[in-house]
Amino acid sequence: MSLPQHLAAGELLTALHGTGEILTALRGATCPSSAIRLYSILRIRLRPSDPSYCVGRGAVFALKPLSAASSLPLLSHFHAHLLKSNLLAYPHVASSLLRSYSLLSPAIAHHLFDQMPPATCNMFVVNVMLRSLCSSDLTSARLFFDGIPDKDVVSWSTMLACYFSKGRLGVADGLAFFREMTFTSQVAADYVTLVTVLTGCASAGLLQPFCRSIHGYVVRRRVPASSHLGASLIDCYAKVGHLDYASRVFARVASRNVMHWTAMICGMAMHLHYDEAIQLFEKMCWRGLGPNEMIFTAVLSACGRAGLVEQGRVFFQLMVEKYGLEPSIHHYACMVDIFAKAGQLEDAYDVIKTMKVEPNLVIWTSLLAACKRFKNFDIAVEGIEKVLAMEISDENSGLYTLISDLYAMGERWGDVIKVRRLMEEHNLRKNRGLRRARDLTVPTIS
DNA sequence: ATAGGGTTAG
């Protein structure tokens, strides 16, 4: 149910009748003030005959917009209320509060957990705590994990995701952990676990047998196919270099949705099969499936790499006009790249000047590289200034060379020297950082 | 019937 946000509390009170109605409204609330208002109305409206967990449910729903507002004072105020009305005894309220705190202040979350009575501390609470530790410190997360007596599928998946996302555990070790879970501990993996493992394998770009063994698990254990799992399998096979297996999985998906098509189209483009990617995209549209933003980034980047300027222009127009999708920075980056690569520098610059979001480093770099290649200093001028005003990280330090080359092309020798100086300062900072890091490591003596 | 884990992109 959608609720007019401008209603005053009094009007709301007359507009909403049952507690069920208020709960539904509260669930959909996005701004903290309306959530608090709805929550107070819920408390007024609640009759003694209503089950007590109703307030608890309300508190859980109110906590979401509250933590999204990321205001610690607001959250601790609500916390005080929960304490006073004795609602923290409900595990679902406690776990929600813990989750909210873990996003704002891990230290408070930790403290809250330590103070919790054992009766409140169920698996939900424990797993929220684990998740919180995972996002701050891997070692203490693992210690905590080892101390959980009856680890369930969520505990294992959380730990697994932590290992993969931090890149602290190689894929081989990650899979050993997966085996420890499913084989040694006999905890069945569900589709979230499998998506986690597949994403981990895919991002590590590791060997194909890993992906196969997970695929094997899916088939053997008859894990219910979800669109996420299917798409992850396609994505993983494509990323580890087996487009043929990806296609086979894609062909066998019973009810294909946009996610499967996206994964397959991205896979095709990844393997430089641009024409096939575009054909697949057209086939999907022809079948009446509505494309999403992600597919368009894949298709547009395929156009850029294949040098299909007009095709790219048409697809961009299609995205905006026919499908009503708002172009993101990725789409603009693709368009700039399409024009820039083809040497149509004016068109590329035009995209930058008319786009509705602030151009980022990727976009400027794409234009500047083309300016150098096609020898056009005039179009580069604004970009150079913008880039120099941005934070340039070590991996982008090649930009200084690019800019210095562009200045040389424009015969702006004073600026060439200035950029060289900037580059030296940057390198100096970098080296000093490295030296300090090196001092910290203990030398091993054999 | 309320709460916890994953989500694709040059």
CSV table of C-alpha atoms (C1' of nucleotides) in Angstrom, one decimal:
chain,number,residue,atom,x,y,z
A,1,MET,CA,0.0,0.0,0.0
A,2,SER,CA,1.4,3.4,-0.9
A,3,LEU,CA,0.9,6.1,1.6
A,4,PRO,CA,0.9,9.9,1.0
A,5,GLN,CA,4.0,11.0,2.8
A,6,HIS,CA,2.6,14.5,3.5
A,7,LEU,CA,-0.3,13.4,5.8
A,8,ALA,CA,-0.1,14.7,9.3
A,9,ALA,CA,-0.2,12.2,12.2
A,10,GLY,CA,-3.8,13.1,13.0
A,11,GLU,CA,-5.0,12.5,9.5
A,12,LEU,CA,-3.0,9.3,9.3
A,13,LEU,CA,-4.8,8.1,12.4
A,14,THR,CA,-8.1,8.4,10.7
A,15,ALA,CA,-6.9,7.1,7.4
A,16,LEU,CA,-5.6,3.8,8.7
A,17,HIS,CA,-7.7,1.4,10.6
A,18,GLY,CA,-6.5,-2.0,11.3
A,19,THR,CA,-3.1,-2.9,12.7
A,20,GLY,CA,-2.5,-5.0,9.6
A,21,GLU,CA,-2.9,-2.0,7.4
A,22,ILE,CA,-0.5,0.1,9.5
A,23,LEU,CA,2.1,-2.7,9.4
A,24,THR,CA,1.8,-2.9,5.6
A,25,ALA,CA,2.3,0.9,5.4
A,26,LEU,CA,5.2,0.7,7.9
A,27,ARG,CA,6.9,-2.0,5.8
A,28,GLY,CA,6.9,0.2,2.8
A,29,ALA,CA,8.0,3.4,4.6
A,30,THR,CA,11.3,4.8,3.4
A,31,CYS,CA,11.8,7.9,5.4
A,32,PRO,CA,12.6,7.6,9.1
A,33,SER,CA,10.1,10.3,10.3
A,34,SER,CA,7.1,8.7,8.6
A,35,ALA,CA,8.3,5.3,9.9
A,36,ILE,CA,8.4,6.7,13.5
A,37,ARG,CA,4.9,8.2,13.0
A,38,LEU,CA,3.4,5.0,11.7
A,39,TYR,CA,5.1,3.1,14.5
A,40,SER,CA,3.6,5.4,17.2
A,41,ILE,CA,0.2,5.0,15.6
A,42,LEU,CA,0.6,1.2,15.7
A,43,ARG,CA,1.3,1.4,19.4
A,44,ILE,CA,-1.8,3.5,20.0
A,45,ARG,CA,-4.0,1.3,17.9
A,46,LEU,CA,-2.9,-2.0,19.3
A,47,ARG,CA,-5.5,-3.7,21.5
A,48,PRO,CA,-4.6,-6.0,24.4
A,49,SER,CA,-6.0,-8.9,22.4
A,50,ASP,CA,-3.5,-8.4,19.6
A,51,PRO,CA,-0.5,-10.7,19.8
A,52,SER,CA,2.4,-9.0,21.5
A,53,TYR,CA,4.8,-9.7,18.7
A,54,CYS,CA,2.8,-7.3,16.5
A,55,VAL,CA,4.6,-4.3,18.1
A,56,GLY,CA,7.8,-6.3,17.6
A,57,ARG,CA,7.1,-6.6,13.9
A,58,GLY,CA,6.4,-2.9,13.7
A,59,ALA,CA,9.7,-2.2,15.4
A,60,VAL,CA,11.5,-4.5,12.9
A,61,PHE,CA,9.9,-2.6,10.0
A,62,ALA,CA,10.7,0.8,11.5
A,63,LEU,CA,14.3,-0.1,12.0
A,64,LYS,CA,15.0,-0.5,8.3
A,65,PRO,CA,14.4,3.2,7.3
A,66,LEU,CA,16.0,4.2,10.6
A,67,SER,CA,19.3,2.5,9.8
A,68,ALA,CA,19.1,3.7,6.2
A,69,ALA,CA,19.1,7.2,7.5
A,70,SER,CA,22.5,6.3,9.1
A,71,SER,CA,21.9,8.5,12.1
A,72,LEU,CA,23.3,7.1,15.3
A,73,PRO,CA,21.4,9.5,17.6
A,74,LEU,CA,18.1,8.4,15.9
A,75,LEU,CA,19.0,4.8,16.3
A,76,SER,CA,20.0,5.0,19.9
A,77,HIS,CA,16.8,6.9,20.7
A,78,PHE,CA,14.8,4.0,19.2
A,79,HIS,CA,17.0,1.6,21.0
A,80,ALA,CA,16.2,3.3,24.3
A,81,HIS,CA,12.5,2.9,23.5
A,82,LEU,CA,12.9,-0.8,22.7
A,83,LEU,CA,14.6,-1.3,26.0
A,84,LYS,CA,12.0,0.6,28.0
A,85,SER,CA,9.1,-1.3,26.4
A,86,ASN,CA,10.9,-4.6,26.9
A,87,LEU,CA,10.8,-5.4,23.2
A,88,LEU,CA,14.5,-6.4,22.9
A,89,ALA,CA,13.6,-9.7,24.5
A,90,TYR,CA,12.2,-10.8,21.1
A,91,PRO,CA,14.9,-12.3,19.0
A,92,HIS,CA,13.6,-10.8,15.8
A,93,VAL,CA,13.7,-7.3,17.2
A,94,ALA,CA,17.1,-7.9,18.7
A,95,SER,CA,18.6,-9.2,15.5
A,96,SER,CA,17.2,-6.3,13.5
A,97,LEU,CA,18.6,-3.8,16.0
A,98,LEU,CA,21.9,-5.6,15.8
A,99,ARG,CA,21.9,-5.4,12.1
A,100,SER,CA,21.1,-1.7,12.1
A,101,TYR,CA,24.0,-1.0,14.5
A,102,SER,CA,26.4,-3.2,12.6
A,103,LEU,CA,26.0,-0.8,9.7
A,104,LEU,CA,26.6,2.3,11.7
A,105,SER,CA,28.9,1.3,14.6
A,106,PRO,CA,30.3,-2.2,14.7
A,107,ALA,CA,31.7,-1.5,18.3
A,108,ILE,CA,28.2,-0.8,19.6
A,109,ALA,CA,26.9,-3.8,17.8
A,110,HIS,CA,29.5,-5.9,19.5
A,111,HIS,CA,28.6,-4.5,22.9
A,112,LEU,CA,24.9,-5.1,22.3
A,113,PHE,CA,25.6,-8.7,21.4
A,114,ASP,CA,27.7,-9.3,24.5
A,115,GLN,CA,24.9,-7.9,26.8
A,116,MET,CA,22.2,-10.1,25.2
A,117,PRO,CA,20.6,-12.7,27.4
A,118,PRO,CA,21.1,-16.3,26.1
A,119,ALA,CA,17.3,-16.7,25.5
A,120,THR,CA,17.4,-13.9,22.9
A,121,CYS,CA,20.5,-15.2,21.2
A,122,ASN,CA,19.1,-17.5,18.5
A,123,MET,CA,20.7,-18.4,15.2
A,124,PHE,CA,19.4,-15.2,13.5
A,125,VAL,CA,21.2,-13.0,16.1
A,126,VAL,CA,24.3,-15.1,16.0
A,127,ASN,CA,24.5,-14.9,12.2
A,128,VAL,CA,23.9,-11.1,12.1
A,129,MET,CA,26.8,-10.8,14.6
A,130,LEU,CA,29.0,-13.0,12.3
A,131,ARG,CA,28.1,-10.9,9.3
A,132,SER,CA,29.1,-7.8,11.2
A,133,LEU,CA,32.5,-9.2,12.2
A,134,CYS,CA,33.1,-10.3,8.7
A,135,SER,CA,32.8,-6.8,7.4
A,136,SER,CA,35.4,-5.6,9.8
A,137,ASP,CA,37.9,-8.2,10.8
A,138,LEU,CA,38.3,-11.6,9.2
A,139,THR,CA,40.4,-13.2,12.0
A,140,SER,CA,37.9,-12.4,14.8
A,141,ALA,CA,35.1,-13.4,12.4
A,142,ARG,CA,36.7,-16.8,12.0
A,143,LEU,CA,37.2,-17.2,15.7
A,144,PHE,CA,33.5,-16.4,16.3
A,145,PHE,CA,32.5,-18.7,13.6
A,146,ASP,CA,34.5,-21.6,15.1
A,147,GLY,CA,32.7,-21.0,18.4
A,148,ILE,CA,29.2,-21.3,17.0
A,149,PRO,CA,27.9,-24.7,18.2
A,150,ASP,CA,25.3,-25.5,15.6
A,151,LYS,CA,26.4,-23.7,12.5
A,152,ASP,CA,23.6,-23.5,10.0
A,153,VAL,CA,23.6,-22.9,6.2
A,154,VAL,CA,23.6,-19.2,6.7
A,155,SER,CA,26.6,-19.2,9.1
A,156,TRP,CA,28.6,-21.2,6.6
A,157,SER,CA,27.5,-19.0,3.7
A,158,THR,CA,28.3,-15.9,5.5
A,159,MET,CA,31.8,-17.1,6.3
A,160,LEU,CA,32.3,-18.3,2.8
A,161,ALA,CA,31.2,-15.0,1.3
A,162,CYS,CA,33.6,-13.2,3.6
A,163,TYR,CA,36.5,-15.3,2.5
A,164,PHE,CA,35.8,-14.8,-1.2
A,165,SER,CA,35.0,-11.1,-1.0
A,166,LYS,CA,38.1,-10.2,1.0
A,167,GLY,CA,40.2,-12.2,-1.4
A,168,ARG,CA,41.9,-13.5,1.7
A,169,LEU,CA,41.4,-17.1,0.8
A,170,GLY,CA,42.3,-18.6,-2.6
A,171,VAL,CA,39.6,-20.3,-4.6
A,172,ALA,CA,41.1,-23.7,-3.8
A,173,ASP,CA,40.9,-23.0,-0.1
A,174,GLY,CA,37.4,-21.6,-0.5
A,175,LEU,CA,36.3,-24.8,-2.1
A,176,ALA,CA,38.0,-26.8,0.6
A,177,PHE,CA,35.9,-24.8,3.0
A,178,PHE,CA,32.9,-25.5,0.9
A,179,ARG,CA,33.7,-29.2,1.1
A,180,GLU,CA,34.2,-29.0,4.9
A,181,MET,CA,30.7,-27.6,5.0
A,182,THR,CA,28.9,-30.0,2.8
A,183,PHE,CA,30.9,-33.1,3.2
A,184,THR,CA,32.5,-33.1,6.7
A,185,SER,CA,29.8,-31.1,8.5
A,186,GLN,CA,26.9,-32.4,6.4
A,187,VAL,CA,25.3,-29.0,6.0
A,188,ALA,CA,23.5,-28.8,2.7
A,189,ALA,CA,24.3,-25.9,0.5
A,190,ASP,CA,21.3,-23.9,-0.7
A,191,TYR,CA,21.2,-21.6,-3.8
A,192,VAL,CA,22.6,-18.6,-1.9
A,193,THR,CA,25.7,-20.7,-0.9
A,194,LEU,CA,26.1,-21.8,-4.4
A,195,VAL,CA,25.8,-18.4,-5.9
A,196,THR,CA,28.4,-17.2,-3.4
A,197,VAL,CA,30.8,-19.9,-4.4
A,198,LEU,CA,30.2,-19.5,-8.1
A,199,THR,CA,30.8,-15.7,-7.9
A,200,GLY,CA,34.0,-16.4,-6.0
A,201,CYS,CA,35.2,-18.8,-8.6
A,202,ALA,CA,34.3,-16.4,-11.4
A,203,SER,CA,36.0,-13.4,-10.0
A,204,ALA,CA,39.2,-15.3,-9.3
A,205,GLY,CA,39.0,-16.3,-13.0
A,206,LEU,CA,40.2,-19.7,-11.9
A,207,LEU,CA,40.1,-23.1,-13.4
A,208,GLN,CA,37.1,-24.6,-15.0
A,209,PRO,CA,37.0,-27.8,-12.9
A,210,PHE,CA,35.8,-25.8,-9.9
A,211,CYS,CA,32.9,-24.4,-11.7
A,212,ARG,CA,32.1,-28.0,-13.0
A,213,SER,CA,32.2,-29.4,-9.5
A,214,ILE,CA,29.7,-26.8,-8.2
A,215,HIS,CA,27.6,-27.5,-11.2
A,216,GLY,CA,27.8,-31.2,-10.4
A,217,TYR,CA,26.6,-30.5,-6.8
A,218,VAL,CA,23.6,-28.5,-8.2
A,219,VAL,CA,22.7,-31.4,-10.4
A,220,ARG,CA,23.4,-34.3,-8.0
A,221,ARG,CA,21.6,-32.7,-5.0
A,222,ARG,CA,18.8,-31.4,-7.2
A,223,VAL,CA,19.1,-27.9,-5.7
A,224,PRO,CA,16.0,-26.0,-6.8
A,225,ALA,CA,16.9,-23.9,-9.8
A,226,SER,CA,16.6,-20.2,-9.2
A,227,SER,CA,17.2,-17.5,-11.7
A,228,HIS,CA,20.2,-16.4,-9.7
A,229,LEU,CA,21.8,-19.8,-9.6
A,230,GLY,CA,21.3,-20.4,-13.3
A,231,ALA,CA,22.7,-17.0,-14.2
A,232,SER,CA,25.7,-17.5,-11.8
A,233,LEU,CA,26.5,-20.8,-13.5
A,234,ILE,CA,26.4,-19.2,-17.0
A,235,ASP,CA,28.5,-16.3,-15.7
A,236,CYS,CA,31.0,-18.5,-14.0
A,237,TYR,CA,31.5,-20.8,-17.0
A,238,ALA,CA,32.0,-17.8,-19.2
A,239,LYS,CA,34.4,-16.1,-16.9
A,240,VAL,CA,36.6,-19.2,-16.4
A,241,GLY,CA,36.8,-19.5,-20.2
A,242,HIS,CA,34.2,-22.0,-21.1
A,243,LEU,CA,31.7,-20.3,-23.3
A,244,ASP,CA,30.5,-23.6,-24.6
A,245,TYR,CA,29.4,-24.9,-21.2
A,246,ALA,CA,27.8,-21.5,-20.5
A,247,SER,CA,25.8,-21.9,-23.7
A,248,ARG,CA,24.8,-25.4,-22.8
A,249,VAL,CA,23.5,-24.3,-19.4
A,250,PHE,CA,21.7,-21.4,-21.0
A,251,ALA,CA,20.1,-23.7,-23.5
A,252,ARG,CA,18.9,-26.0,-20.8
A,253,VAL,CA,17.3,-23.4,-18.5
A,254,ALA,CA,13.6,-24.2,-18.5
A,255,SER,CA,12.2,-20.8,-18.0
A,256,ARG,CA,14.7,-18.2,-19.1
A,257,ASN,CA,14.5,-14.7,-17.7
A,258,VAL,CA,16.4,-11.5,-18.2
A,259,MET,CA,19.1,-12.6,-15.8
A,260,HIS,CA,20.0,-15.6,-17.8
A,261,TRP,CA,20.0,-13.6,-21.0
A,262,THR,CA,22.2,-10.9,-19.4
A,263,ALA,CA,24.7,-13.5,-18.2
A,264,MET,CA,24.9,-15.1,-21.7
A,265,ILE,CA,25.1,-11.8,-23.6
A,266,CYS,CA,27.9,-10.6,-21.2
A,267,GLY,CA,29.6,-13.9,-21.7
A,268,MET,CA,29.5,-13.6,-25.5
A,269,ALA,CA,30.9,-10.1,-25.4
A,270,MET,CA,33.5,-11.1,-22.9
A,271,HIS,CA,34.8,-13.7,-25.4
A,272,LEU,CA,34.9,-11.1,-28.2
A,273,HIS,CA,31.8,-12.6,-30.0
A,274,TYR,CA,30.3,-9.2,-30.4
A,275,ASP,CA,28.0,-10.0,-33.3
A,276,GLU,CA,26.6,-13.0,-31.5
A,277,ALA,CA,26.1,-11.0,-28.4
A,278,ILE,CA,24.1,-8.4,-30.4
A,279,GLN,CA,22.2,-11.1,-32.2
A,280,LEU,CA,21.3,-12.7,-28.9
A,281,PHE,CA,20.1,-9.4,-27.6
A,282,GLU,CA,17.9,-8.8,-30.6
A,283,LYS,CA,16.5,-12.3,-30.2
A,284,MET,CA,15.6,-11.6,-26.6
A,285,CYS,CA,13.8,-8.4,-27.5
A,286,TRP,CA,12.1,-10.1,-30.3
A,287,ARG,CA,10.8,-12.7,-27.8
A,288,GLY,CA,9.1,-9.9,-25.9
A,289,LEU,CA,11.4,-9.9,-22.8
A,290,GLY,CA,12.1,-6.4,-21.5
A,291,PRO,CA,15.9,-5.7,-21.3
A,292,ASN,CA,17.4,-4.2,-18.2
A,293,GLU,CA,20.1,-1.6,-17.7
A,294,MET,CA,22.8,-4.2,-17.3
A,295,ILE,CA,22.2,-5.8,-20.7
A,296,PHE,CA,22.5,-2.4,-22.3
A,297,THR,CA,26.0,-1.9,-20.8
A,298,ALA,CA,27.0,-5.3,-22.3
A,299,VAL,CA,25.5,-4.5,-25.7
A,300,LEU,CA,26.9,-1.0,-25.9
A,301,SER,CA,30.3,-2.1,-24.9
A,302,ALA,CA,30.2,-4.8,-27.5
A,303,CYS,CA,29.3,-2.1,-30.1
A,304,GLY,CA,32.3,0.0,-28.9
A,305,ARG,CA,34.7,-2.9,-29.2
A,306,ALA,CA,33.3,-4.0,-32.6
A,307,GLY,CA,33.4,-0.4,-33.8
A,308,LEU,CA,29.7,-0.3,-34.5
A,309,VAL,CA,29.0,3.4,-34.0
A,310,GLU,CA,25.6,3.7,-35.6
A,311,GLN,CA,24.4,0.5,-34.1
A,312,GLY,CA,25.4,1.8,-30.7
A,313,ARG,CA,23.6,5.0,-31.2
A,314,VAL,CA,20.4,3.1,-32.1
A,315,PHE,CA,20.6,0.9,-29.1
A,316,PHE,CA,21.1,3.9,-26.8
A,317,GLN,CA,18.1,5.6,-28.2
A,318,LEU,CA,16.1,2.3,-27.9
A,319,MET,CA,17.0,2.1,-24.3
A,320,VAL,CA,15.8,5.6,-23.5
A,321,GLU,CA,12.9,5.9,-25.8
A,322,LYS,CA,11.4,2.5,-26.1
A,323,TYR,CA,12.3,0.9,-22.8
A,324,GLY,CA,12.3,4.1,-20.7
A,325,LEU,CA,15.5,3.3,-18.9
A,326,GLU,CA,17.5,6.0,-17.3
A,327,PRO,CA,21.1,5.9,-18.6
A,328,SER,CA,23.7,5.3,-15.9
A,329,ILE,CA,27.3,6.5,-15.8
A,330,HIS,CA,28.2,3.1,-17.4
A,331,HIS,CA,26.0,3.7,-20.4
A,332,TYR,CA,27.4,7.1,-20.9
A,333,ALA,CA,30.9,5.7,-20.6
A,334,CYS,CA,30.1,3.2,-23.3
A,335,MET,CA,28.8,5.9,-25.6
A,336,VAL,CA,31.8,8.1,-25.1
A,337,ASP,CA,34.0,5.1,-25.8
A,338,ILE,CA,32.1,4.2,-28.9
A,339,PHE,CA,32.6,7.7,-30.4
A,340,ALA,CA,36.1,8.1,-29.1
A,341,LYS,CA,37.4,4.8,-30.5
A,342,ALA,CA,35.9,5.7,-33.9
A,343,GLY,CA,37.7,9.1,-33.9
A,344,GLN,CA,34.4,11.0,-33.6
A,345,LEU,CA,35.7,13.3,-30.9
A,346,GLU,CA,33.1,16.0,-31.2
A,347,ASP,CA,30.3,13.4,-30.7
A,348,ALA,CA,32.1,11.9,-27.7
A,349,TYR,CA,32.6,15.4,-26.2
A,350,ASP,CA,28.9,16.1,-26.9
A,351,VAL,CA,27.9,13.1,-24.8
A,352,ILE,CA,30.0,14.3,-21.9
A,353,LYS,CA,28.5,17.8,-22.1
A,354,THR,CA,24.9,16.7,-22.3
A,355,MET,CA,24.9,13.8,-19.9
A,356,LYS,CA,22.9,14.1,-16.7
A,357,VAL,CA,25.5,12.7,-14.3
A,358,GLU,CA,29.0,14.0,-13.4
A,359,PRO,CA,31.6,12.4,-15.8
A,360,ASN,CA,34.1,10.2,-13.9
A,361,LEU,CA,37.7,9.4,-14.5
A,362,VAL,CA,37.0,6.5,-16.8
A,363,ILE,CA,35.0,8.7,-19.1
A,364,TRP,CA,37.6,11.5,-19.3
A,365,THR,CA,40.4,9.0,-19.8
A,366,SER,CA,38.6,7.4,-22.7
A,367,LEU,CA,38.2,10.9,-24.3
A,368,LEU,CA,41.7,12.0,-23.6
A,369,ALA,CA,43.3,8.8,-25.0
A,370,ALA,CA,41.3,9.3,-28.2
A,371,CYS,CA,42.4,13.0,-28.3
A,372,LYS,CA,46.0,11.9,-28.2
A,373,ARG,CA,45.5,9.2,-30.8
A,374,PHE,CA,43.6,11.4,-33.2
A,375,LYS,CA,45.7,14.5,-32.4
A,376,ASN,CA,43.1,16.9,-31.1
A,377,PHE,CA,44.3,19.1,-28.3
A,378,ASP,CA,41.4,21.5,-28.2
A,379,ILE,CA,38.8,18.9,-27.2
A,380,ALA,CA,41.2,17.6,-24.5
A,381,VAL,CA,41.6,20.9,-22.6
A,382,GLU,CA,38.6,20.7,-20.4
A,383,GLY,CA,39.1,17.0,-19.7
A,384,ILE,CA,42.7,17.6,-18.6
A,385,GLU,CA,41.6,20.2,-16.1
A,386,LYS,CA,38.9,18.0,-14.7
A,387,VAL,CA,41.2,15.0,-14.4
A,388,LEU,CA,44.0,17.0,-12.7
A,389,ALA,CA,41.4,18.1,-10.1
A,390,MET,CA,40.5,14.5,-9.3
A,391,GLU,CA,42.2,12.1,-7.0
A,392,ILE,CA,44.6,10.0,-9.2
A,393,SER,CA,45.4,6.6,-7.7
A,394,ASP,CA,48.6,4.6,-8.3
A,395,GLU,CA,47.0,2.4,-10.9
A,396,ASN,CA,46.0,5.4,-12.9
A,397,SER,CA,49.4,7.1,-12.7
A,398,GLY,CA,49.8,6.5,-16.4
A,399,LEU,CA,47.3,9.4,-16.8
A,400,TYR,CA,50.1,11.9,-16.0
A,401,THR,CA,52.0,10.6,-19.0
A,402,LEU,CA,49.0,10.9,-21.2
A,403,ILE,CA,48.3,14.5,-20.1
A,404,SER,CA,51.9,15.5,-20.5
A,405,ASP,CA,51.9,14.1,-24.0
A,406,LEU,CA,48.7,16.0,-24.8
A,407,TYR,CA,50.2,19.3,-23.5
A,408,ALA,CA,53.3,18.6,-25.7
A,409,MET,CA,51.0,18.1,-28.6
A,410,GLY,CA,49.4,21.5,-27.9
A,411,GLU,CA,52.9,23.0,-27.5
A,412,ARG,CA,52.1,24.1,-24.0
A,413,TRP,CA,55.6,23.5,-22.7
A,414,GLY,CA,55.1,25.2,-19.3
A,415,ASP,CA,52.2,22.9,-18.6
A,416,VAL,CA,54.3,19.9,-19.6
A,417,ILE,CA,56.8,20.8,-16.9
A,418,LYS,CA,54.1,21.3,-14.4
A,419,VAL,CA,52.6,17.9,-15.1
A,420,ARG,CA,56.0,16.2,-14.9
A,421,ARG,CA,56.5,17.8,-11.5
A,422,LEU,CA,53.1,16.5,-10.4
A,423,MET,CA,54.0,13.1,-11.6
A,424,GLU,CA,57.3,13.2,-9.6
A,425,GLU,CA,55.5,14.3,-6.4
A,426,HIS,CA,53.0,11.5,-7.0
A,427,ASN,CA,55.8,8.9,-7.4
A,428,LEU,CA,57.6,10.3,-4.4
A,429,ARG,CA,54.4,9.8,-2.3
A,430,LYS,CA,54.0,6.3,-3.6
A,431,ASN,CA,57.6,5.3,-2.9
A,432,ARG,CA,57.5,6.7,0.6
A,433,GLY,CA,54.3,4.7,1.2
A,434,LEU,CA,56.0,1.6,-0.1
A,435,ARG,CA,59.0,2.1,2.0
A,436,ARG,CA,56.9,2.5,5.1
A,437,ALA,CA,55.0,-0.7,4.3
A,438,ARG,CA,58.2,-2.5,3.8
A,439,ASP,CA,59.6,-1.4,7.2
A,440,LEU,CA,56.6,-3.0,8.9
A,441,THR,CA,57.2,-6.5,7.5
A,442,VAL,CA,59.5,-8.6,9.6
A,443,PRO,CA,62.4,-9.9,7.6
A,444,THR,CA,62.8,-13.6,7.5
A,445,ILE,CA,66.3,-15.0,8.1
A,446,SER,CA,67.0,-18.4,6.8
B,1,DA,C1',4.5,-15.2,10.1
B,2,DT,C1',8.2,-11.6,11.9
B,3,DA,C1',14.4,-11.6,11.5
B,4,DG,C1',20.0,-13.7,9.1
B,5,DG,C1',23.7,-15.1,4.1
B,6,DG,C1',24.5,-14.1,-2.1
B,7,DT,C1',23.1,-10.5,-6.9
B,8,DT,C1',25.7,-10.0,-12.4
B,9,DA,C1',29.1,-4.3,-15.4
B,10,DG,C1',35.3,-1.9,-20.0
